[in-house]
One Martini backbone bead per residue (centre of mass of N, CA, C, O) as a GRO file, in nm:
protein
  476
    1MET     BB    1   5.016  -2.741   1.557
    2TRP     BB    2   4.734  -2.856   1.473
    3PRO     BB    3   4.551  -2.790   1.715
    4TRP     BB    4   4.566  -2.483   1.669
    5GLY     BB    5   4.447  -2.483   1.385
    6VAL     BB    6   4.174  -2.605   1.460
    7ALA     BB    7   4.097  -2.392   1.671
    8VAL     BB    8   4.097  -2.151   1.478
    9LEU     BB    9   3.887  -2.260   1.282
   10LEU     BB   10   3.655  -2.296   1.488
   11LEU     BB   11   3.650  -2.000   1.578
   12ALA     BB   12   3.594  -1.878   1.299
   13TRP     BB   13   3.335  -2.029   1.247
   14ALA     BB   14   3.175  -1.926   1.492
   15ALA     BB   15   3.210  -1.623   1.437
   16MET     BB   16   3.085  -1.617   1.153
   17GLY     BB   17   2.811  -1.738   1.229
   18ALA     BB   18   2.733  -1.515   1.431
   19TRP     BB   19   2.753  -1.276   1.237
   20GLN     BB   20   2.553  -1.379   1.017
   21ARG     BB   21   2.309  -1.389   1.223
   22CYS     BB   22   2.362  -1.064   1.351
   23LYS     BB   23   2.382  -0.878   1.138
   24PRO     BB   24   2.301  -0.619   0.980
   25LEU     BB   25   2.054  -0.503   0.808
   26PRO     BB   26   1.952  -0.417   0.529
   27GLU     BB   27   1.822  -0.182   0.364
   28GLY     BB   28   1.461  -0.227   0.391
   29VAL     BB   29   1.447  -0.444   0.600
   30GLY     BB   30   1.173  -0.480   0.797
   31GLN     BB   31   0.906  -0.321   0.699
   32ALA     BB   32   0.663  -0.071   0.810
   33TRP     BB   33   0.422   0.082   0.661
   34PRO     BB   34   0.198   0.291   0.613
   35GLU     BB   35  -0.117   0.357   0.619
   36ARG     BB   36  -0.354   0.323   0.351
   37PRO     BB   37  -0.559   0.369   0.117
   38ALA     BB   38  -0.787   0.139  -0.025
   39ALA     BB   39  -0.715   0.104  -0.362
   40GLN     BB   40  -0.838  -0.104  -0.580
   41VAL     BB   41  -0.922  -0.372  -0.433
   42ARG     BB   42  -0.825  -0.723  -0.497
   43LEU     BB   43  -0.915  -1.055  -0.487
   44LEU     BB   44  -0.706  -1.343  -0.554
   45VAL     BB   45  -0.757  -1.688  -0.672
   46ASP     BB   46  -0.627  -2.021  -0.633
   47GLU     BB   47  -0.821  -2.326  -0.689
   48THR     BB   48  -0.880  -2.665  -0.566
   49TRP     BB   49  -1.109  -2.938  -0.646
   50TYR     BB   50  -1.351  -3.210  -0.571
   51ASP     BB   51  -1.563  -3.437  -0.669
   52ALA     BB   52  -1.745  -3.728  -0.624
   53GLN     BB   53  -1.550  -3.861  -0.865
   54GLY     BB   54  -1.253  -3.709  -0.840
   55GLN     BB   55  -1.262  -3.457  -0.998
   56GLN     BB   56  -1.080  -3.197  -1.108
   57HIS     BB   57  -1.086  -2.848  -1.005
   58ARG     BB   58  -1.044  -2.505  -1.138
   59ARG     BB   59  -0.940  -2.171  -1.015
   60GLN     BB   60  -0.790  -1.890  -1.196
   61ALA     BB   61  -0.634  -1.538  -1.149
   62ILE     BB   62  -0.346  -1.428  -1.097
   63PHE     BB   63  -0.187  -1.445  -1.379
   64ASP     BB   64  -0.392  -1.298  -1.547
   65GLU     BB   65  -0.350  -1.028  -1.399
   66MET     BB   66  -0.048  -0.996  -1.447
   67LEU     BB   67  -0.067  -0.985  -1.757
   68THR     BB   68  -0.248  -0.735  -1.767
   69MET     BB   69  -0.056  -0.539  -1.621
   70ILE     BB   70   0.175  -0.560  -1.826
   71GLU     BB   71   0.012  -0.473  -2.086
   72GLN     BB   72  -0.047  -0.164  -1.960
   73ALA     BB   73   0.235  -0.088  -1.957
   74ARG     BB   74   0.482   0.200  -2.021
   75ARG     BB   75   0.728   0.256  -1.799
   76LEU     BB   76   0.692   0.021  -1.557
   77VAL     BB   77   0.841  -0.300  -1.451
   78VAL     BB   78   0.823  -0.497  -1.139
   79LEU     BB   79   0.957  -0.821  -1.080
   80ASP     BB   80   0.925  -1.034  -0.779
   81VAL     BB   81   1.052  -1.373  -0.773
   82PHE     BB   82   1.132  -1.684  -0.680
   83LEU     BB   83   0.991  -1.876  -0.890
   84PHE     BB   84   1.134  -1.890  -1.245
   85ASN     BB   85   1.038  -2.189  -1.384
   86ASP     BB   86   1.041  -2.549  -1.524
   87PHE     BB   87   1.081  -2.715  -1.291
   88ALA     BB   88   0.971  -3.068  -1.192
   89GLY     BB   89   1.126  -3.290  -1.089
   90ALA     BB   90   0.930  -3.582  -1.029
   91THR     BB   91   0.704  -3.449  -1.254
   92GLU     BB   92   0.803  -3.530  -1.510
   93GLY     BB   93   0.551  -3.508  -1.780
   94LYS     BB   94   0.355  -3.332  -1.673
   95GLU     BB   95   0.080  -3.117  -1.681
   96PHE     BB   96   0.136  -2.767  -1.713
   97ARG     BB   97   0.137  -2.447  -1.672
   98PRO     BB   98   0.341  -2.209  -1.854
   99LEU     BB   99   0.426  -1.959  -1.661
  100SER     BB  100   0.716  -1.873  -1.729
  101GLY     BB  101   0.665  -1.831  -2.034
  102GLU     BB  102   0.430  -1.630  -2.021
  103LEU     BB  103   0.575  -1.408  -1.861
  104ALA     BB  104   0.818  -1.369  -2.046
  105GLU     BB  105   0.656  -1.301  -2.306
  106ALA     BB  106   0.511  -1.053  -2.194
  107LEU     BB  107   0.766  -0.884  -2.143
  108ILE     BB  108   0.883  -0.893  -2.428
  109ALA     BB  109   0.640  -0.774  -2.580
  110GLN     BB  110   0.627  -0.502  -2.421
  111GLN     BB  111   0.915  -0.409  -2.488
  112ARG     BB  112   0.865  -0.401  -2.800
  113ARG     BB  113   0.619  -0.204  -2.801
  114HIS     BB  114   0.796  -0.040  -2.558
  115PRO     BB  115   1.116   0.065  -2.563
  116THR     BB  116   1.095   0.265  -2.295
  117LEU     BB  117   1.055   0.046  -2.117
  118GLU     BB  118   1.096  -0.053  -1.775
  119ALA     BB  119   1.225  -0.381  -1.721
  120VAL     BB  120   1.220  -0.583  -1.413
  121VAL     BB  121   1.387  -0.874  -1.278
  122VAL     BB  122   1.353  -1.033  -0.963
  123THR     BB  123   1.553  -1.307  -0.827
  124ASP     BB  124   1.646  -1.624  -0.747
  125PRO     BB  125   1.928  -1.838  -0.762
  126LEU     BB  126   1.771  -2.107  -0.797
  127ASN     BB  127   1.712  -2.064  -1.112
  128THR     BB  128   2.045  -2.128  -1.146
  129PHE     BB  129   2.162  -2.303  -0.931
  130TYR     BB  130   2.381  -2.102  -0.823
  131GLY     BB  131   2.528  -2.079  -1.135
  132SER     BB  132   2.493  -2.358  -1.317
  133LEU     BB  133   2.270  -2.206  -1.483
  134ALA     BB  134   2.119  -2.093  -1.812
  135PRO     BB  135   1.839  -1.972  -1.871
  136GLU     BB  136   1.665  -1.917  -2.157
  137HIS     BB  137   1.456  -1.697  -2.059
  138PHE     BB  138   1.672  -1.502  -1.955
  139ALA     BB  139   1.812  -1.452  -2.226
  140ARG     BB  140   1.559  -1.336  -2.369
  141LEU     BB  141   1.512  -1.101  -2.183
  142ARG     BB  142   1.784  -0.960  -2.222
  143ALA     BB  143   1.766  -0.934  -2.536
  144ALA     BB  144   1.497  -0.742  -2.501
  145GLY     BB  145   1.580  -0.546  -2.228
  146VAL     BB  146   1.551  -0.710  -1.976
  147ARG     BB  147   1.621  -0.694  -1.644
  148VAL     BB  148   1.819  -0.932  -1.457
  149VAL     BB  149   1.805  -1.006  -1.105
  150ILE     BB  150   2.026  -1.161  -0.888
  151THR     BB  151   2.017  -1.223  -0.573
  152ASP     BB  152   2.210  -1.126  -0.292
  153LEU     BB  153   2.219  -1.341  -0.019
  154ASN     BB  154   2.476  -1.245   0.148
  155ARG     BB  155   2.316  -0.999   0.288
  156LEU     BB  156   2.191  -1.195   0.461
  157ARG     BB  157   2.104  -1.366   0.708
  158ALA     BB  158   2.152  -1.656   0.872
  159SER     BB  159   1.967  -1.953   0.877
  160ASN     BB  160   2.243  -2.152   0.872
  161PRO     BB  161   2.509  -2.101   1.069
  162LEU     BB  162   2.661  -2.371   1.075
  163TRP     BB  163   2.730  -2.335   0.763
  164SER     BB  164   2.777  -2.025   0.696
  165GLY     BB  165   3.045  -1.991   0.842
  166LEU     BB  166   3.201  -2.165   0.632
  167TRP     BB  167   3.110  -2.041   0.365
  168HIS     BB  168   3.243  -1.748   0.423
  169LEU     BB  169   3.545  -1.868   0.442
  170GLY     BB  170   3.525  -2.018   0.135
  171PRO     BB  171   3.311  -2.118  -0.095
  172ARG     BB  172   3.205  -1.835  -0.176
  173TRP     BB  173   3.491  -1.760  -0.339
  174LEU     BB  174   3.424  -1.948  -0.547
  175GLY     BB  175   3.377  -2.025  -0.850
  176ASN     BB  176   3.135  -2.023  -1.125
  177ARG     BB  177   2.955  -2.228  -1.378
  178SER     BB  178   2.722  -2.312  -1.645
  179ASP     BB  179   2.944  -2.550  -1.781
  180GLY     BB  180   3.056  -2.734  -1.502
  181GLY     BB  181   2.866  -2.961  -1.454
  182TRP     BB  182   2.835  -3.311  -1.273
  183LEU     BB  183   2.569  -3.295  -1.126
  184PRO     BB  184   2.263  -3.357  -1.049
  185ASN     BB  185   1.950  -3.211  -1.081
  186ALA     BB  186   1.702  -3.209  -0.833
  187LEU     BB  187   1.488  -3.005  -1.004
  188GLY     BB  188   1.606  -3.100  -1.298
  189PRO     BB  189   1.769  -3.034  -1.557
  190GLY     BB  190   2.090  -3.098  -1.572
  191ARG     BB  191   2.404  -2.973  -1.456
  192VAL     BB  192   2.588  -2.936  -1.148
  193THR     BB  193   2.762  -2.804  -0.893
  194LEU     BB  194   2.899  -2.826  -0.586
  195ARG     BB  195   2.879  -2.525  -0.508
  196SER     BB  196   2.568  -2.510  -0.537
  197TYR     BB  197   2.505  -2.703  -0.303
  198LEU     BB  198   2.650  -2.531  -0.091
  199ALA     BB  199   2.460  -2.286  -0.125
  200LEU     BB  200   2.189  -2.428  -0.054
  201LEU     BB  201   2.266  -2.477   0.263
  202ASN     BB  202   2.172  -2.186   0.361
  203PHE     BB  203   1.855  -2.149   0.341
  204ASN     BB  204   1.801  -1.892   0.157
  205ALA     BB  205   1.579  -1.615   0.032
  206ASN     BB  206   1.393  -1.477  -0.232
  207HIS     BB  207   1.038  -1.491  -0.147
  208ARG     BB  208   0.912  -1.301  -0.322
  209LYS     BB  209   0.572  -1.180  -0.467
  210THR     BB  210   0.582  -0.927  -0.705
  211LEU     BB  211   0.399  -0.640  -0.857
  212VAL     BB  212   0.486  -0.336  -1.047
  213VAL     BB  213   0.303  -0.067  -1.212
  214ASP     BB  214   0.204   0.140  -1.430
  215HIS     BB  215  -0.117   0.350  -1.406
  216GLY     BB  216  -0.084   0.587  -1.567
  217ASP     BB  217  -0.037   0.821  -1.307
  218ASP     BB  218  -0.006   0.561  -1.151
  219TRP     BB  219  -0.012   0.271  -0.933
  220ALA     BB  220   0.033  -0.092  -0.943
  221GLY     BB  221  -0.025  -0.379  -0.729
  222LEU     BB  222   0.114  -0.714  -0.634
  223VAL     BB  223   0.045  -0.966  -0.382
  224THR     BB  224   0.178  -1.303  -0.327
  225SER     BB  225   0.206  -1.679  -0.315
  226ALA     BB  226   0.283  -1.701  -0.617
  227ASN     BB  227   0.450  -1.885  -0.871
  228PRO     BB  228   0.626  -1.882  -1.190
  229HIS     BB  229   0.578  -2.219  -1.180
  230ASP     BB  230   0.486  -2.484  -1.342
  231ALA     BB  231   0.468  -2.701  -1.093
  232SER     BB  232   0.273  -2.467  -0.937
  233SER     BB  233  -0.006  -2.429  -1.110
  234LEU     BB  234  -0.202  -2.606  -0.895
  235HIS     BB  235  -0.190  -2.429  -0.671
  236GLY     BB  236  -0.285  -2.272  -0.387
  237ASN     BB  237  -0.376  -1.914  -0.387
  238VAL     BB  238  -0.301  -1.566  -0.304
  239ALA     BB  239  -0.416  -1.219  -0.370
  240LEU     BB  240  -0.332  -0.861  -0.401
  241ARG     BB  241  -0.484  -0.587  -0.562
  242PHE     BB  242  -0.353  -0.248  -0.614
  243ALA     BB  243  -0.348   0.109  -0.547
  244GLY     BB  244  -0.151   0.376  -0.504
  245PRO     BB  245   0.041   0.432  -0.227
  246ALA     BB  246   0.099   0.125  -0.180
  247ALA     BB  247   0.234   0.083  -0.459
  248ARG     BB  248   0.460   0.281  -0.406
  249ASP     BB  249   0.580   0.129  -0.167
  250LEU     BB  250   0.650  -0.125  -0.328
  251LEU     BB  251   0.855   0.011  -0.513
  252VAL     BB  252   1.047   0.110  -0.292
  253SER     BB  253   1.108  -0.176  -0.173
  254GLU     BB  254   1.254  -0.269  -0.453
  255ARG     BB  255   1.500  -0.082  -0.480
  256TRP     BB  256   1.700  -0.220  -0.289
  257VAL     BB  257   1.720  -0.500  -0.428
  258ALA     BB  258   1.802  -0.399  -0.707
  259ALA     BB  259   2.066  -0.256  -0.605
  260TRP     BB  260   2.227  -0.515  -0.543
  261GLY     BB  261   2.239  -0.549  -0.881
  262GLY     BB  262   2.278  -0.242  -1.004
  263VAL     BB  263   1.972  -0.136  -1.004
  264LYS     BB  264   1.802   0.161  -1.100
  265LEU     BB  265   1.505   0.281  -1.029
  266SER     BB  266   1.245   0.435  -1.117
  267GLY     BB  267   1.073   0.662  -0.963
  268PRO     BB  268   1.009   0.648  -0.655
  269SER     BB  269   1.233   0.684  -0.350
  270SER     BB  270   0.988   0.757  -0.155
  271PRO     BB  271   0.757   0.784   0.061
  272GLU     BB  272   0.487   0.911   0.162
  273ALA     BB  273   0.426   1.120   0.434
  274SER     BB  274   0.120   1.070   0.440
  275PRO     BB  275  -0.115   0.924   0.595
  276VAL     BB  276  -0.405   0.820   0.666
  277GLU     BB  277  -0.737   0.959   0.631
  278GLY     BB  278  -0.993   0.870   0.789
  279GLY     BB  279  -1.189   0.642   0.673
  280GLY     BB  280  -1.182   0.324   0.588
  281PRO     BB  281  -0.992   0.123   0.431
  282ARG     BB  282  -0.665  -0.026   0.502
  283LEU     BB  283  -0.322  -0.028   0.377
  284GLN     BB  284  -0.029  -0.247   0.439
  285LEU     BB  285   0.312  -0.272   0.415
  286VAL     BB  286   0.507  -0.578   0.472
  287THR     BB  287   0.835  -0.693   0.584
  288GLU     BB  288   0.941  -0.956   0.716
  289GLY     BB  289   0.946  -0.895   1.049
  290ALA     BB  290   0.680  -0.722   1.019
  291ILE     BB  291   0.495  -0.963   0.974
  292ARG     BB  292   0.514  -1.084   1.251
  293GLU     BB  293   0.404  -0.838   1.405
  294ALA     BB  294   0.128  -0.834   1.259
  295LEU     BB  295   0.035  -1.115   1.344
  296LEU     BB  296   0.059  -1.084   1.651
  297ALA     BB  297  -0.131  -0.840   1.670
  298ALA     BB  298  -0.384  -0.974   1.554
  299ILE     BB  299  -0.403  -1.197   1.765
  300GLY     BB  300  -0.399  -1.003   2.017
  301ARG     BB  301  -0.678  -0.853   1.932
  302ALA     BB  302  -0.828  -1.100   1.989
  303GLY     BB  303  -1.133  -1.174   2.132
  304ARG     BB  304  -1.392  -1.276   2.275
  305GLY     BB  305  -1.570  -1.439   2.005
  306GLU     BB  306  -1.373  -1.427   1.804
  307ARG     BB  307  -1.205  -1.472   1.479
  308LEU     BB  308  -0.959  -1.710   1.355
  309ASN     BB  309  -0.826  -1.746   1.023
  310ILE     BB  310  -0.615  -2.008   0.880
  311ALA     BB  311  -0.410  -2.030   0.571
  312VAL     BB  312  -0.125  -2.256   0.538
  313PHE     BB  313   0.160  -2.417   0.444
  314TYR     BB  314   0.337  -2.308   0.695
  315LEU     BB  315   0.355  -2.403   1.056
  316SER     BB  316   0.630  -2.313   1.315
  317HIS     BB  317   0.622  -2.065   1.480
  318ARG     BB  318   0.644  -2.029   1.813
  319GLY     BB  319   0.512  -1.753   1.863
  320LEU     BB  320   0.248  -1.811   1.706
  321ILE     BB  321   0.156  -2.064   1.852
  322GLU     BB  322   0.137  -1.932   2.132
  323ALA     BB  323  -0.070  -1.714   2.046
  324LEU     BB  324  -0.298  -1.909   1.963
  325VAL     BB  325  -0.330  -2.049   2.234
  326ALA     BB  326  -0.395  -1.791   2.393
  327ALA     BB  327  -0.649  -1.718   2.232
  328ARG     BB  328  -0.811  -1.968   2.303
  329ARG     BB  329  -0.809  -1.918   2.618
  330ARG     BB  330  -0.973  -1.626   2.570
  331GLY     BB  331  -1.213  -1.718   2.342
  332VAL     BB  332  -1.109  -1.780   2.067
  333ARG     BB  333  -1.182  -1.873   1.743
  334VAL     BB  334  -0.975  -2.126   1.602
  335ARG     BB  335  -0.878  -2.174   1.255
  336VAL     BB  336  -0.683  -2.434   1.079
  337LEU     BB  337  -0.541  -2.453   0.751
  338LEU     BB  338  -0.350  -2.728   0.619
  339ASP     BB  339  -0.091  -2.861   0.486
  340PRO     BB  340   0.032  -3.197   0.491
  341ASN     BB  341   0.328  -3.239   0.391
  342GLN     BB  342   0.354  -3.507   0.166
  343GLU     BB  343   0.420  -3.329  -0.102
  344ALA     BB  344   0.690  -3.246  -0.357
  345PHE     BB  345   0.715  -3.279  -0.676
  346GLY     BB  346   0.677  -3.614  -0.625
  347LEU     BB  347   0.777  -3.601  -0.332
  348LYS     BB  348   0.804  -3.741  -0.034
  349LYS     BB  349   0.681  -3.654   0.290
  350GLY     BB  350   0.663  -3.630   0.666
  351GLY     BB  351   0.479  -3.369   0.771
  352ILE     BB  352   0.692  -3.145   0.793
  353PRO     BB  353   0.557  -2.935   1.039
  354ASN     BB  354   0.234  -2.969   1.054
  355ARG     BB  355   0.171  -3.226   1.220
  356PRO     BB  356   0.290  -3.154   1.500
  357VAL     BB  357   0.136  -2.886   1.517
  358ALA     BB  358  -0.152  -2.995   1.503
  359ASP     BB  359  -0.141  -3.153   1.767
  360GLU     BB  360  -0.093  -2.904   1.945
  361LEU     BB  361  -0.348  -2.746   1.872
  362VAL     BB  362  -0.564  -2.958   1.945
  363ALA     BB  363  -0.476  -2.983   2.246
  364ALA     BB  364  -0.570  -2.660   2.276
  365GLY     BB  365  -0.860  -2.638   2.099
  366ILE     BB  366  -0.794  -2.628   1.800
  367GLU     BB  367  -0.899  -2.606   1.481
  368VAL     BB  368  -0.836  -2.868   1.230
  369ARG     BB  369  -0.747  -2.884   0.881
  370TRP     BB  370  -0.704  -3.044   0.570
  371CYS     BB  371  -0.594  -3.028   0.279
  372LEU     BB  372  -0.689  -3.139  -0.034
  373THR     BB  373  -0.432  -3.337  -0.186
  374ARG     BB  374  -0.299  -3.433  -0.537
  375GLY     BB  375   0.012  -3.286  -0.560
  376GLU     BB  376  -0.075  -3.036  -0.466
  377GLN     BB  377  -0.080  -2.716  -0.295
  378CYS     BB  378  -0.140  -2.530   0.006
  379HIS     BB  379   0.013  -2.208  -0.057
  380GLY     BB  380  -0.104  -2.019   0.120
  381LYS     BB  381  -0.104  -1.688   0.317
  382LEU     BB  382  -0.355  -1.661   0.573
  383LEU     BB  383  -0.519  -1.399   0.771
  384LEU     BB  384  -0.823  -1.381   0.980
  385ARG     BB  385  -1.012  -1.120   1.142
  386HIS     BB  386  -1.320  -1.142   1.335
  387PRO     BB  387  -1.555  -0.971   1.476
  388VAL     BB  388  -1.832  -0.937   1.673
  389ALA     BB  389  -1.886  -0.659   1.602
  390THR     BB  390  -2.012  -0.467   1.341
  391ASP     BB  391  -1.821  -0.205   1.436
  392GLY     BB  392  -1.579  -0.348   1.381
  393GLU     BB  393  -1.259  -0.478   1.287
  394ALA     BB  394  -1.112  -0.619   1.025
  395GLU     BB  395  -0.851  -0.865   0.923
  396MET     BB  396  -0.579  -0.892   0.671
  397ILE     BB  397  -0.317  -1.137   0.583
  398LEU     BB  398  -0.095  -1.142   0.295
  399GLY     BB  399   0.151  -1.352   0.102
  400SER     BB  400   0.478  -1.499   0.105
  401ALA     BB  401   0.468  -1.575   0.413
  402ASN     BB  402   0.538  -1.802   0.610
  403PHE     BB  403   0.493  -1.951   0.945
  404THR     BB  404   0.822  -1.901   0.999
  405ARG     BB  405   1.134  -1.835   1.085
  406ARG     BB  406   1.250  -1.774   0.803
  407ASN     BB  407   1.005  -1.578   0.709
  408LEU     BB  408   0.991  -1.385   1.002
  409ASP     BB  409   1.326  -1.338   1.094
  410ASN     BB  410   1.508  -1.191   0.871
  411LEU     BB  411   1.612  -1.418   0.636
  412ASN     BB  412   1.413  -1.356   0.432
  413LEU     BB  413   1.253  -1.238   0.160
  414GLU     BB  414   0.945  -1.046   0.218
  415THR     BB  415   0.584  -1.001   0.121
  416SER     BB  416   0.309  -0.818   0.263
  417VAL     BB  417  -0.041  -0.758   0.346
  418ARG     BB  418  -0.258  -0.519   0.524
  419LEU     BB  419  -0.610  -0.534   0.597
  420VAL     BB  420  -0.839  -0.277   0.714
  421GLY     BB  421  -1.193  -0.317   0.817
  422ALA     BB  422  -1.492  -0.369   0.769
  423PRO     BB  423  -1.666  -0.664   0.752
  424ASP     BB  424  -1.818  -0.544   0.470
  425THR     BB  425  -1.580  -0.550   0.308
  426PRO     BB  426  -1.556  -0.696   0.013
  427VAL     BB  427  -1.269  -0.831   0.032
  428ILE     BB  428  -1.320  -0.962   0.309
  429MET     BB  429  -1.568  -1.128   0.229
  430GLU     BB  430  -1.416  -1.293   0.014
  431ALA     BB  431  -1.212  -1.422   0.208
  432MET     BB  432  -1.421  -1.562   0.387
  433ALA     BB  433  -1.545  -1.732   0.158
  434PHE     BB  434  -1.290  -1.882   0.086
  435PHE     BB  435  -1.251  -2.021   0.357
  436ARG     BB  436  -1.524  -2.169   0.368
  437ARG     BB  437  -1.484  -2.342   0.118
  438ARG     BB  438  -1.236  -2.495   0.238
  439TRP     BB  439  -1.370  -2.590   0.510
  440ASP     BB  440  -1.672  -2.658   0.383
  441ALA     BB  441  -1.682  -2.947   0.283
  442THR     BB  442  -1.803  -3.148   0.009
  443PRO     BB  443  -1.857  -3.399  -0.207
  444ALA     BB  444  -1.892  -3.184  -0.451
  445CYS     BB  445  -1.663  -2.998  -0.270
  446ALA     BB  446  -1.351  -3.103  -0.221
  447SER     BB  447  -1.088  -2.932   0.001
  448SER     BB  448  -1.118  -3.090   0.278
  449GLU     BB  449  -1.011  -3.249   0.592
  450PRO     BB  450  -1.003  -3.402   0.878
  451TYR     BB  451  -0.874  -3.440   1.169
  452VAL     BB  452  -0.671  -3.723   1.282
  453ALA     BB  453  -0.545  -3.870   1.559
  454GLY     BB  454  -0.417  -4.137   1.427
  455HIS     BB  455  -0.198  -3.936   1.263
  456ALA     BB  456   0.004  -3.904   1.461
  457VAL     BB  457   0.309  -3.830   1.553
  458ARG     BB  458   0.610  -3.890   1.656
  459GLY     BB  459   0.842  -3.794   1.882
  460TRP     BB  460   1.085  -3.766   1.680
  461GLN     BB  461   0.933  -3.565   1.492
  462VAL     BB  462   0.906  -3.338   1.691
  463LEU     BB  463   1.208  -3.305   1.743
  464ARG     BB  464   1.286  -3.249   1.452
  465TYR     BB  465   1.122  -2.993   1.416
  466ARG     BB  466   1.251  -2.827   1.644
  467ILE     BB  467   1.539  -2.833   1.533
  468MET     BB  468   1.485  -2.716   1.252
  469GLU     BB  469   1.360  -2.446   1.346
  470ALA     BB  470   1.605  -2.350   1.534
  471THR     BB  471   1.859  -2.391   1.314
  472GLY     BB  472   1.787  -2.418   0.981
  473LEU     BB  473   1.777  -2.739   0.911
  474SER     BB  474   1.585  -2.656   0.648
  475THR     BB  475   1.307  -2.589   0.404
  476PHE     BB  476   1.102  -2.404   0.611
   0.00000   0.00000   0.00000
């Protein structure tokens, strides 16, 4: 009878994998919110560059602003971040800014100053290595009255259905414990369990990076590509800080994810009914698959003579790549600034996916440059569309989502914002200036370097990238 048993198991595996890949999305996932008036909008950047002597220079603003926002909160703080730890990987011993500790201490101090403050942290289970570790800063947050929600990723669709079909049939239901690890932690100190490594193979995440706080009688929000992760403190990142109805939308978007962990947030439970009226810059919150649609629409709107500028950590989504190639063919000037994908926390990488993608883009006539990195990452996720006519509208999209299948096809939790306005809108001009600084590198301010055809990847690496992107058997 064993052949029948094997056949039943394989059928159950395939059926569960298909269901997990196609099951209905949880409520609130993949939302495009109404356009809102862009109130109190500020662009924040973290950037690193090198002078003619090779000395590293840094300018950082994102987490300083987050600490300020937390310090002025009185009623509610909701922080949703992917990496919130001091894991250093192979860079153990190097000096980093202790972002995780700074943010945790700011939340604890504000909770103690204002005992009625409702402070909630939503984060990814990777920070506990999927249940194998009990981070000390999480214990201190909870002891101070801050609620810490570990996102239930099983609610999401499967990014790697080949494995997730089997995961949901068996290993998912096994217990885990934070003091039972016997395997080395690949990300940092401590020992972890085999079950945690099996959970890791699902390759999905709550990848959001947001903060929303009360601000007097109003709300203030921040959406970024930056993680409060010590070993990420030198990375280049971008953020948008804003207030008003869009910040209210951000809070509503977080209610659903917090509810997965049994936490009911106070404040508004539904978005405002009326969209923006009149002229002026407009701001729109987009999550998960709606980010993909916003990116594709922005690229599709670019006409002959217009400019598309992209600076992104990962670019591999086939739909976006095809849209960029099509834009170049109809006369759009497309410039793409990419991380070389050569190093991650001290570990060498093979340049996938960005190097094979860069070859494809250059072959289509698209300009490509590499971020100049020496251990840090070009971690931002930014698209800028600039019109030809001065009376046209410019567009900017930034946030947590890399331009990959996992980040854009409703597999991870992601949050980005879309800003539309006149080309001389101050925050759009600042974003354009930021991109030019990164693109137009000089010996005195080296931040990027040219694409070199001799560094092209081999055919098997292109095939590897295509398989990894299509199947989900990857970390990008």
